[in-house]
Structure formats: structure tokens, C-alpha cells
Amino acid sequence: MIIILYRIKPSIYQTQLTDFIGLKSIETYDMSVPRDYRIARKKFRWIPIHPTWGKRASSTTRILSKFQKKIQDFIDWVPKLKDKYLYRFSRVKIPRFKEFGLGVISKMEWEMHRYLKGFNGFFENLFEFNDLSFFQDLQGILENRGVSFKDMFIEDVFAYEMLRINLGFKNYAGIQRMGRFITDPPLISITHDPDFFPDAHDISYVLTKIPADALFEFFQLLAKECVDCGIIVPRILIWDGQFIRSNCNNNKEKGHSNYSDLEAGYCRHNGIKKGVGYDPGILYAHCFNRWFPIYFKMFAGNRNDILAFRETIEEFFKLTKYEWKVLIADSGPYSLQNMENIRAKGLVPIIRARKNLKTHPIRELKKGFFFNTDFIPKEWSDDYFLKIYGFRPMIEQGNSYNNTYYNAFRMNTRGMDAAVKLRCTIYILELLKTLTAYKLGRPDLIMKPSAFESSRYFNFRQMLPYKARKSGYLYLNSLDVLRRRIKNLYRLPS
């Protein structure tokens, strides 16, 4: 792209063919700078020349009578999905018992999941309905490289790590303290050894040995399975960030130039000092009444939104095999290059602009909301465009669970890899809950973070008769049922 900047008349933004084949480069020339003016006049003969002497004629329009054509002027650029079809999504289908439940749980338990009011499933269901053999293969690969896990299974330790996050414990010692209140290991039916109960040191040791790339790969496998099951529909992307506080001091030690977490950075966002930590660029897939994390890239807390957005998008589109239609973001990552990059990938960039931009065609569609009109499809009305942009807060709602429900605002350890592992574990847990809810025929649990909290073996058997009677079920061994039948048989008074 060639950018010719003027102070008075409108600037020129000339796109090149290389911008549309991934070889983007930007040449900027400020015509008020003599050196830039000479170079630009020598390289580009099509730059319009106006006499600098005499009285300047008053301009009635900001559009030049002579302007350089862009390649977009010769292309009828219309989004493939228009009107309501862009934001309408089909409901998640409800499978039958024989599709996923047969051979996994009993028919009675399947019916209990389906029809028992207020029942949100067991934590054990996450491991019964999903394949976690990935960790067995990973352990074999790592042990062949000489990595020792002290006779512990990665799959078992990772299960306890997910349990820790699901219960909202801030550190590894939470699981260890829980063992003082129960007599048996909480995951007695999940681990290879029913008596296995790791302490804080065991969990920390094994998780340190697991590569961050491996957990990210498993997260991507679950996201792909969600797409294959029709839970995630590749169409609308939303980008945002979320600060993760590192387990270190916010001040540098006296005589040191770095923080105690060498890879972290100090985050300031909208004038708010958040502290030392990390700030990932996150992509969510929005499907109207459901939204899920589908990709992220971790950065230090002092990152730049424009560059972080660009790097995240470039990595994501190198890996994704699906055709996305729209990308939504707040004003943080807005730049002309980012907008052009998104459009070159075939998406409509719905990114809020800043109101103080003078050289961009910015228009206020509603109070406080400014957008670049060059990137609004001609067929879209302002109301329709704002309706699509209105989906952006959904990623904030999804990210809020990380801090409010899973209590993961602050890391348990330090380092970039630790931050990636923590975020991957949370997203893996969320997608496992989503897939389990789908396979159990409970789409109402897909967006419910409190689902699959209880255990099949702890404190549930006492509650099962009560919940069953409350839902309308009658047990033959129920004392109330026997009394009612005896009274009806002998017509006894109440």
C-alpha cells in the first residue's frame, strides 16, 4: 500500500496487487516533508500537482476531482451471507442414547440426565464421554525423550488440575487441603489407580513437565470436534484480550531492571494500572445464543493492541481450515493495515474506530460509535451493521467466567508457558463441558459454567431420592409412597 499524506487536501491510500496475495508492505510519504515530497514525485507520476502561487480556491468537497482508482473500485465486493442469514444459527441437535450413551452409562442414568429437574450432571461425565487418550500418547513421547513423571499418569494429574480450576481453588494446595475433609480420593473412578491422590508438589511437578504446545494442541482438537458436532459454526469471530496477573511483585527489586517474572510486562489499559502479567489476544466463535473460545495467542502485559491483533490473526488464519465471514473487535486493534488485512482474507472487518482520526472516512453511526465507512458493505444499513457489532460484548461475558467462576485472575506460577497452560486448561474444561452436555442431550448446559460440578460418589446418593421425588418420580421403597398406598388401601383417616 502507498500512503500519500497531505495537510489540507484528502490523503491518498493506494492499494497494490501485492496487498491481496499476502505480500503486504506500506510506503508512507508526508508531502509536507521536502525529502518525502521529492521521492514521491519522482516515483509516482500520477500524483496530482496543483499550483502553489495565487489565491487558493475554496474547496466545497473533500473528494478530489482526480483520484487514483483502487482495486476495490473494480470488484463487486459483496458478503456471501447477507441479511438475517448472517446471524441466524440452527439449534444444537439432541442426540439419542445409542449415539453416545450406549456402553458408557446406563439407560436409567441417561434418562436421569435428561429429565431430572435441576440436575446438572456429574464431573465424571467429562471423562466418560470424551477421549483423553491424547495424554497417554503424549506421556509415551515425553518418556521416550527421557522425561520422568515419577510413576504418575499425566491424564490423572491433569484431571485433578481441572477439578482444582472447576472448584475455584487459587493454587495447587487447594486439592491437598480438600483431602482433609473426605476419606477417599475425589476422582476414584477416573484415575488409573483408585487410591491416587496427588499433593500440591505432585501436580506442580507433572504440569511443569507438560509442554505448553501440547495443551494448546489438545484445546484445538476439542474446538475442531465442536465444529464437527455442529456446536460451533464457523462464521462470526470476535477478538478481545484479558489481563492475567502473574505471581510476582508489581515493583522491580532495587538494583534490578526487570520484574521477578522476566517474561511478564506491566499492563495499563484505558488509564487503569492492572499490574505485572500477561494479556492474550483471544478469538471467540459467536453462534448467536452460544459463544466459545477457539484460539488465542499469549503476550506480555505491556503489549500493543494493534500488533497483538495482527499477530493473532495471522497465526489463526494459517491454521484454520474454515471460511469465516465477519470479524468483530473494539477500537483497540483499529488501524488501516489491520482493516485491509481482514478484508483481504475475505471477511467483513467490523472494528470500531477512534473519533479523532482526521484522514480516515469516519462516521458516527450512533452516539460514541465511530466506524470507517470504506469497510461497511454498501448493501448493509446502519442498523444492520450495528446489530452485528452488538455481538461484541459476548466475548467479555465468556472471559468473565475465567475470573469470577474459575477464580483464575492471578496465576499460580510465573512465566509465559505457565500462562499458556493455565488458559489452555480453562478452555479445555469449558469445551469438555460443552461436548459432554451435547452428548448427554442437554443443550441447556452448554453455556452453563456450573454444570458437571457434583460427583457420582460423594454426597449425591443422599440427595437422589429427594430430587427424584421433587421431579415427580415415585420410588417403591419410599416411605411416603408406602404410607400413601396403605392409607388408600384401608381408607384410613389422615
XYZ file of C-alpha atoms in Angstrom:
494
model
C 0.000 0.000 0.000
C 1.161 3.509 -0.850
C 0.041 6.302 1.508
C 0.407 9.947 0.425
C -0.316 12.265 3.367
C -1.460 15.876 2.865
C -2.230 18.516 5.472
C -5.078 20.281 3.680
C -6.450 18.112 0.893
C -7.509 14.484 1.398
C -4.720 11.925 1.670
C -4.299 9.130 -0.881
C -4.343 5.440 0.088
C -3.283 3.403 -2.961
C -3.592 -0.371 -2.579
C -1.334 -2.632 -4.622
C -1.856 -6.103 -6.041
C 0.681 -7.468 -3.543
C -1.646 -6.447 -0.715
C -4.112 -9.116 -1.830
C -1.671 -12.021 -2.096
C -0.124 -11.795 1.366
C 2.945 -9.700 0.423
C 1.753 -6.538 2.140
C 4.158 -3.616 2.502
C 3.411 0.002 3.323
C 5.153 3.052 1.864
C 4.246 6.332 3.592
C 5.152 9.764 2.258
C 4.359 13.016 4.079
C 4.062 15.668 1.369
C 4.789 18.423 3.903
C 8.300 16.990 4.306
C 10.591 18.118 1.439
C 12.512 14.849 1.240
C 9.316 12.729 1.116
C 7.830 15.117 -1.453
C 10.818 14.784 -3.816
C 10.887 10.983 -3.551
C 7.132 10.648 -4.070
C 7.086 12.980 -7.102
C 9.965 11.054 -8.668
C 8.470 7.577 -8.073
C 4.762 8.291 -8.730
C 3.938 10.399 -11.764
C 0.198 10.082 -11.133
C 0.284 12.324 -8.025
C -1.869 15.402 -8.847
C 0.008 18.720 -8.927
C -1.689 21.987 -8.018
C -0.086 25.440 -8.379
C 1.166 26.865 -5.112
C 1.015 30.519 -6.181
C -2.002 32.793 -6.360
C -5.203 32.697 -4.329
C -6.307 29.201 -3.304
C -9.797 28.332 -4.448
C -12.185 27.367 -1.642
C -12.965 23.671 -1.663
C -16.592 22.598 -1.421
C -15.876 18.913 -1.102
C -13.228 16.690 0.455
C -13.244 14.391 -2.588
C -10.637 15.122 -5.238
C -11.839 15.573 -8.785
C -8.863 13.481 -9.864
C -8.078 10.477 -7.694
C -6.293 7.188 -8.081
C -8.562 4.205 -8.608
C -8.343 1.371 -6.087
C -8.699 -2.282 -6.925
C -11.877 -2.355 -4.816
C -13.481 0.010 -7.318
C -13.326 -2.735 -9.958
C -14.551 -5.563 -7.713
C -18.172 -6.067 -6.712
C -17.314 -6.858 -3.087
C -20.479 -8.264 -1.531
C -20.525 -10.563 1.503
C -21.740 -14.078 0.712
C -24.128 -14.154 3.674
C -26.487 -11.224 3.883
C -29.406 -10.045 5.984
C -30.634 -12.383 8.732
C -28.742 -15.405 7.414
C -25.521 -13.956 8.759
C -26.561 -14.077 12.415
C -29.137 -16.887 12.343
C -27.846 -20.230 13.593
C -29.585 -23.557 13.931
C -30.060 -25.054 17.366
C -27.757 -27.751 18.657
C -29.339 -31.104 17.862
C -30.207 -33.574 20.631
C -28.612 -36.996 20.027
C -30.119 -40.329 21.014
C -28.917 -42.675 23.725
C -27.401 -45.141 21.263
C -25.214 -42.453 19.646
C -23.102 -41.606 22.686
C -24.601 -43.120 25.841
C -24.727 -46.791 24.867
C -21.952 -48.663 26.651
C -20.939 -45.564 28.633
C -23.737 -45.116 31.164
C -26.964 -46.972 31.891
C -30.251 -46.098 30.254
C -31.626 -45.095 33.665
C -28.791 -42.628 34.247
C -29.250 -41.245 30.723
C -32.934 -40.608 31.469
C -31.983 -39.050 34.778
C -29.703 -36.598 32.984
C -32.432 -35.777 30.506
C -35.495 -35.412 32.708
C -34.437 -34.882 36.333
C -35.186 -31.249 37.103
C -32.278 -29.210 38.424
C -29.734 -31.951 37.750
C -26.579 -30.643 36.048
C -24.562 -33.822 35.562
C -21.527 -35.405 37.199
C -17.916 -34.301 36.953
C -17.092 -37.901 35.994
C -19.140 -37.458 32.799
C -16.402 -35.250 31.345
C -14.064 -38.258 31.258
C -16.665 -40.877 30.309
C -17.965 -39.137 27.176
C -14.677 -37.718 25.856
C -11.464 -39.304 24.640
C -8.431 -38.220 26.674
C -6.033 -40.790 25.239
C -4.116 -37.814 23.828
C -2.342 -37.536 27.181
C -1.383 -41.212 27.168
C 0.262 -40.773 23.767
C 1.923 -37.570 24.975
C 3.353 -39.315 28.017
C 4.827 -42.048 25.844
C 6.529 -39.472 23.613
C 7.928 -37.490 26.542
C 9.164 -40.555 28.413
C 10.985 -41.720 25.274
C 12.804 -38.376 25.405
C 13.907 -39.076 28.962
C 11.269 -37.080 30.857
C 10.352 -38.657 34.202
C 6.879 -38.385 35.730
C 7.684 -40.390 38.888
C 5.274 -43.219 38.020
C 2.324 -40.829 37.747
C -0.068 -40.585 34.797
C -0.356 -37.224 33.041
C -4.040 -37.917 32.481
C -4.671 -38.428 36.214
C -2.791 -35.315 37.330
C -4.434 -33.186 34.632
C -7.844 -34.432 35.797
C -7.066 -33.124 39.285
C -5.882 -29.832 37.811
C -9.225 -29.427 36.018
C -11.004 -30.314 39.255
C -8.999 -27.607 41.038
C -9.978 -24.975 38.489
C -13.590 -26.159 38.429
C -13.784 -25.755 42.223
C -12.195 -22.301 42.064
C -9.066 -23.083 44.127
C -6.385 -20.441 43.595
C -3.388 -22.760 43.923
C -2.391 -26.417 43.872
C -2.672 -26.705 47.660
C -6.458 -26.425 47.434
C -6.834 -30.040 46.330
C -4.458 -31.162 49.047
C -6.487 -29.360 51.729
C -9.705 -30.870 50.407
C -8.308 -34.298 51.252
C -8.622 -33.473 54.947
C -12.422 -33.441 54.647
C -13.015 -36.600 52.623
C -11.899 -40.162 53.270
C -11.483 -41.331 49.640
C -9.821 -39.651 46.632
C -12.445 -37.462 44.866
C -11.675 -38.909 41.394
C -11.773 -42.526 42.497
C -13.479 -43.709 39.291
C -11.367 -41.649 36.870
C -7.731 -42.245 37.764
C -5.870 -45.391 36.782
C -5.152 -46.111 40.450
C -8.318 -45.573 42.566
C -6.148 -44.644 45.546
C -4.147 -41.983 43.679
C -4.474 -38.568 45.327
C -1.687 -36.092 44.369
C -0.472 -33.376 46.685
C 0.444 -29.857 45.595
C 4.021 -30.830 44.761
C 2.903 -33.722 42.523
C 0.558 -31.533 40.484
C 3.172 -28.800 40.119
C 5.868 -31.288 39.106
C 3.830 -33.003 36.371
C 2.318 -29.824 34.930
C 5.791 -28.309 34.650
C 6.885 -31.266 32.517
C 3.939 -30.954 30.091
C 4.809 -28.681 27.108
C 2.510 -25.699 26.658
C 2.216 -26.515 22.937
C 0.758 -29.935 23.797
C -2.077 -28.472 25.873
C -2.743 -25.907 23.151
C -2.919 -28.720 20.588
C -5.481 -30.601 22.676
C -7.505 -27.387 23.025
C -7.530 -27.067 19.228
C -8.633 -30.705 18.845
C -11.625 -30.059 21.110
C -12.502 -26.907 19.156
C -12.446 -28.935 15.926
C -14.711 -31.574 17.490
C -17.169 -28.837 18.461
C -17.242 -27.708 14.829
C -17.759 -31.293 13.613
C -20.692 -31.731 16.028
C -22.346 -28.515 14.837
C -21.903 -26.771 18.185
C -19.527 -24.186 16.726
C -20.481 -22.771 13.325
C -17.510 -21.028 11.616
C -18.946 -17.667 10.658
C -18.519 -14.815 13.152
C -15.250 -14.140 15.006
C -14.809 -11.785 17.971
C -11.400 -10.567 19.177
C -10.518 -9.229 22.610
C -7.923 -9.517 25.368
C -7.982 -10.291 29.090
C -5.284 -9.445 31.596
C -3.796 -12.323 33.642
C -1.934 -11.281 36.779
C 1.422 -13.001 37.261
C 2.503 -14.433 40.604
C 5.139 -11.757 41.152
C 5.626 -8.297 42.624
C 4.359 -5.266 40.701
C 7.560 -3.370 41.556
C 11.070 -4.128 40.395
C 13.553 -5.026 43.065
C 16.069 -2.361 43.923
C 19.032 -2.542 41.573
C 17.212 -4.732 39.022
C 15.901 -3.656 35.621
C 13.370 -6.495 35.252
C 10.423 -7.814 37.223
C 10.759 -11.107 39.094
C 8.740 -12.666 36.246
C 11.148 -11.965 33.401
C 8.645 -12.670 30.605
C 5.771 -10.604 32.015
C 5.048 -6.937 31.409
C 3.280 -4.127 33.238
C -0.230 -3.644 31.872
C -2.025 -0.311 31.679
C -5.412 -0.338 29.961
C -7.535 2.775 29.430
C -5.586 4.560 32.142
C -6.049 1.740 34.675
C -2.940 0.151 36.182
C -3.555 -3.595 36.220
C -0.129 -4.832 37.304
C 2.518 -7.222 36.001
C 1.289 -10.146 33.982
C 0.144 -11.334 30.558
C -2.543 -10.264 28.110
C -3.574 -12.834 25.474
C -5.242 -11.980 22.197
C -8.360 -14.162 22.211
C -10.686 -15.218 19.392
C -14.209 -16.416 20.141
C -16.628 -18.051 17.706
C -20.041 -16.438 18.088
C -23.110 -18.517 17.219
C -25.892 -16.167 18.413
C -27.026 -17.922 21.621
C -23.673 -19.583 22.313
C -20.038 -18.487 22.029
C -16.814 -20.385 22.584
C -13.046 -19.751 22.686
C -11.456 -21.044 19.517
C -7.928 -19.582 19.512
C -5.587 -17.340 21.493
C -2.001 -16.088 21.475
C -0.243 -15.104 24.688
C 1.584 -11.764 25.032
C 3.265 -9.870 27.841
C 1.045 -7.409 29.678
C 2.640 -4.357 28.030
C 1.649 -5.421 24.528
C 0.271 -3.137 21.820
C -3.296 -3.954 20.767
C -2.685 -3.241 17.087
C 0.350 -5.518 16.822
C -1.130 -8.227 19.076
C -4.271 -8.331 16.936
C -2.218 -8.570 13.753
C -0.052 -11.424 15.031
C -3.023 -13.348 16.452
C -4.991 -13.089 13.219
C -2.036 -14.077 11.054
C -1.350 -17.201 13.118
C -5.016 -18.156 13.296
C -5.619 -17.959 9.548
C -2.530 -20.047 8.863
C -4.105 -22.873 10.875
C -7.857 -22.577 10.361
C -9.472 -24.621 7.602
C -12.843 -22.892 7.750
C -14.268 -19.879 5.937
C -15.158 -17.079 8.320
C -17.389 -14.186 7.285
C -17.136 -11.445 9.906
C -14.596 -10.280 12.495
C -15.724 -8.001 15.317
C -13.444 -6.028 17.636
C -13.355 -2.893 19.763
C -11.295 0.165 18.859
C -8.058 -1.170 20.408
C -6.745 -3.018 17.320
C -8.074 -0.488 14.780
C -5.607 0.513 12.088
C -5.928 0.845 8.351
C -3.499 -2.014 7.756
C -5.415 -4.344 10.083
C -8.674 -3.456 8.344
C -7.154 -4.144 4.923
C -5.653 -7.424 6.145
C -9.020 -8.682 7.374
C -10.793 -7.705 4.167
C -8.062 -9.338 2.085
C -8.866 -12.601 3.892
C -12.491 -12.361 2.736
C -14.025 -11.137 6.000
C -16.019 -8.033 6.829
C -13.994 -6.117 9.466
C -16.448 -4.638 11.977
C -13.906 -2.811 14.121
C -14.771 0.343 15.975
C -12.640 3.362 15.015
C -11.401 6.293 17.073
C -13.251 9.561 16.696
C -10.107 11.709 16.440
C -8.950 10.233 13.109
C -8.889 13.067 10.588
C -7.522 11.323 7.498
C -9.929 8.336 7.571
C -13.563 8.472 6.376
C -15.014 8.073 9.887
C -18.741 8.361 10.559
C -20.640 8.190 13.850
C -23.346 5.555 13.389
C -24.698 6.120 16.887
C -23.578 8.242 19.821
C -19.971 7.433 20.620
C -19.624 4.675 17.983
C -17.406 5.620 15.025
C -16.635 3.355 12.055
C -14.667 3.587 8.814
C -17.269 3.802 6.047
C -14.887 2.333 3.458
C -15.305 -1.049 5.132
C -19.093 -1.053 5.506
C -20.746 -3.118 2.726
C -22.975 -0.977 0.550
C -25.928 -3.327 0.999
C -25.858 -3.029 4.791
C -27.891 -0.416 6.616
C -26.525 1.340 9.691
C -28.930 -0.565 11.951
C -27.882 -3.908 10.491
C -24.189 -3.057 10.835
C -24.676 -2.007 14.459
C -26.676 -5.153 15.164
C -23.719 -7.308 14.103
C -21.337 -5.159 16.132
C -23.675 -5.625 19.096
C -22.411 -9.211 19.445
C -19.011 -7.966 20.672
C -19.851 -7.960 24.425
C -20.386 -11.722 24.260
C -16.630 -12.323 24.393
C -16.435 -10.233 27.561
C -19.148 -12.373 29.116
C -17.266 -15.522 28.121
C -13.985 -14.202 29.502
C -15.627 -13.084 32.743
C -16.091 -16.725 33.795
C -12.305 -17.102 33.946
C -12.041 -14.638 36.828
C -15.448 -14.781 38.505
C -16.191 -18.507 38.396
C -12.831 -20.248 37.924
C -11.002 -17.679 40.083
C -8.098 -17.535 37.623
C -7.374 -13.803 37.710
C -3.948 -14.445 39.226
C -1.564 -17.178 38.109
C -0.300 -19.839 40.473
C 3.203 -19.671 38.950
C 5.290 -17.478 36.646
C 6.371 -17.468 33.025
C 4.833 -17.319 29.562
C 4.437 -21.108 29.314
C 2.632 -21.207 32.664
C 0.206 -18.525 31.448
C -0.474 -20.519 28.260
C -1.042 -23.725 30.254
C -3.459 -22.015 32.631
C -5.540 -20.518 29.833
C -5.472 -23.785 27.839
C -6.676 -25.754 30.873
C -9.621 -23.405 31.388
C -10.617 -23.566 27.721
C -10.206 -27.352 27.669
C -12.501 -27.609 30.694
C -15.093 -25.348 29.057
C -15.088 -27.281 25.778
C -15.221 -30.642 27.587
C -18.321 -29.406 29.411
C -19.790 -28.250 26.105
C -19.177 -31.571 24.355
C -20.440 -33.578 27.331
C -23.643 -31.530 27.508
C -24.185 -32.151 23.808
C -23.540 -35.897 24.036
C -25.919 -36.204 27.008
C -28.678 -34.431 25.099
C -28.611 -31.411 27.426
C -28.081 -28.309 25.233
C -29.271 -26.176 28.146
C -25.985 -26.967 29.937
C -23.733 -25.885 27.066
C -23.354 -22.280 28.268
C -23.563 -23.094 31.981
C -20.180 -22.970 33.789
C -21.667 -24.541 36.934
C -22.600 -27.732 35.052
C -20.935 -31.054 35.914
C -19.890 -29.961 39.394
C -21.211 -32.792 41.563
C -19.726 -36.251 41.935
C -21.410 -39.579 41.423
C -19.771 -40.948 44.558
C -19.831 -38.091 47.076
C -22.914 -36.705 48.788
C -25.222 -37.401 45.875
C -26.858 -40.650 46.893
C -28.409 -38.901 49.862
C -29.871 -36.244 47.558
C -31.023 -38.506 44.735
C -34.335 -39.692 46.314
C -35.199 -36.117 47.255
C -34.502 -34.763 43.752
C -36.367 -37.684 42.168
C -39.497 -37.177 44.302
C -39.358 -33.439 43.641
C -39.319 -34.161 39.906
C -42.353 -36.478 40.118
C -40.649 -39.885 40.357
C -42.030 -42.464 42.852
C -39.682 -44.982 44.442
C -41.182 -48.275 45.655
C -39.029 -48.169 48.767
C -40.049 -44.636 49.572
C -41.688 -44.403 52.985
C -44.068 -41.706 51.789
C -45.256 -43.877 48.918
C -45.894 -46.845 51.249
C -47.858 -44.734 53.682
C -49.984 -43.300 50.875
C -50.747 -46.755 49.467
C -51.641 -48.190 52.883
C -53.950 -45.255 53.585
C -55.722 -45.679 50.232
C -55.998 -49.453 50.717
C -57.606 -49.302 54.186
C -59.158 -45.840 53.758
C -57.515 -44.657 56.929
C -58.054 -41.069 58.049
C -55.199 -38.625 57.525
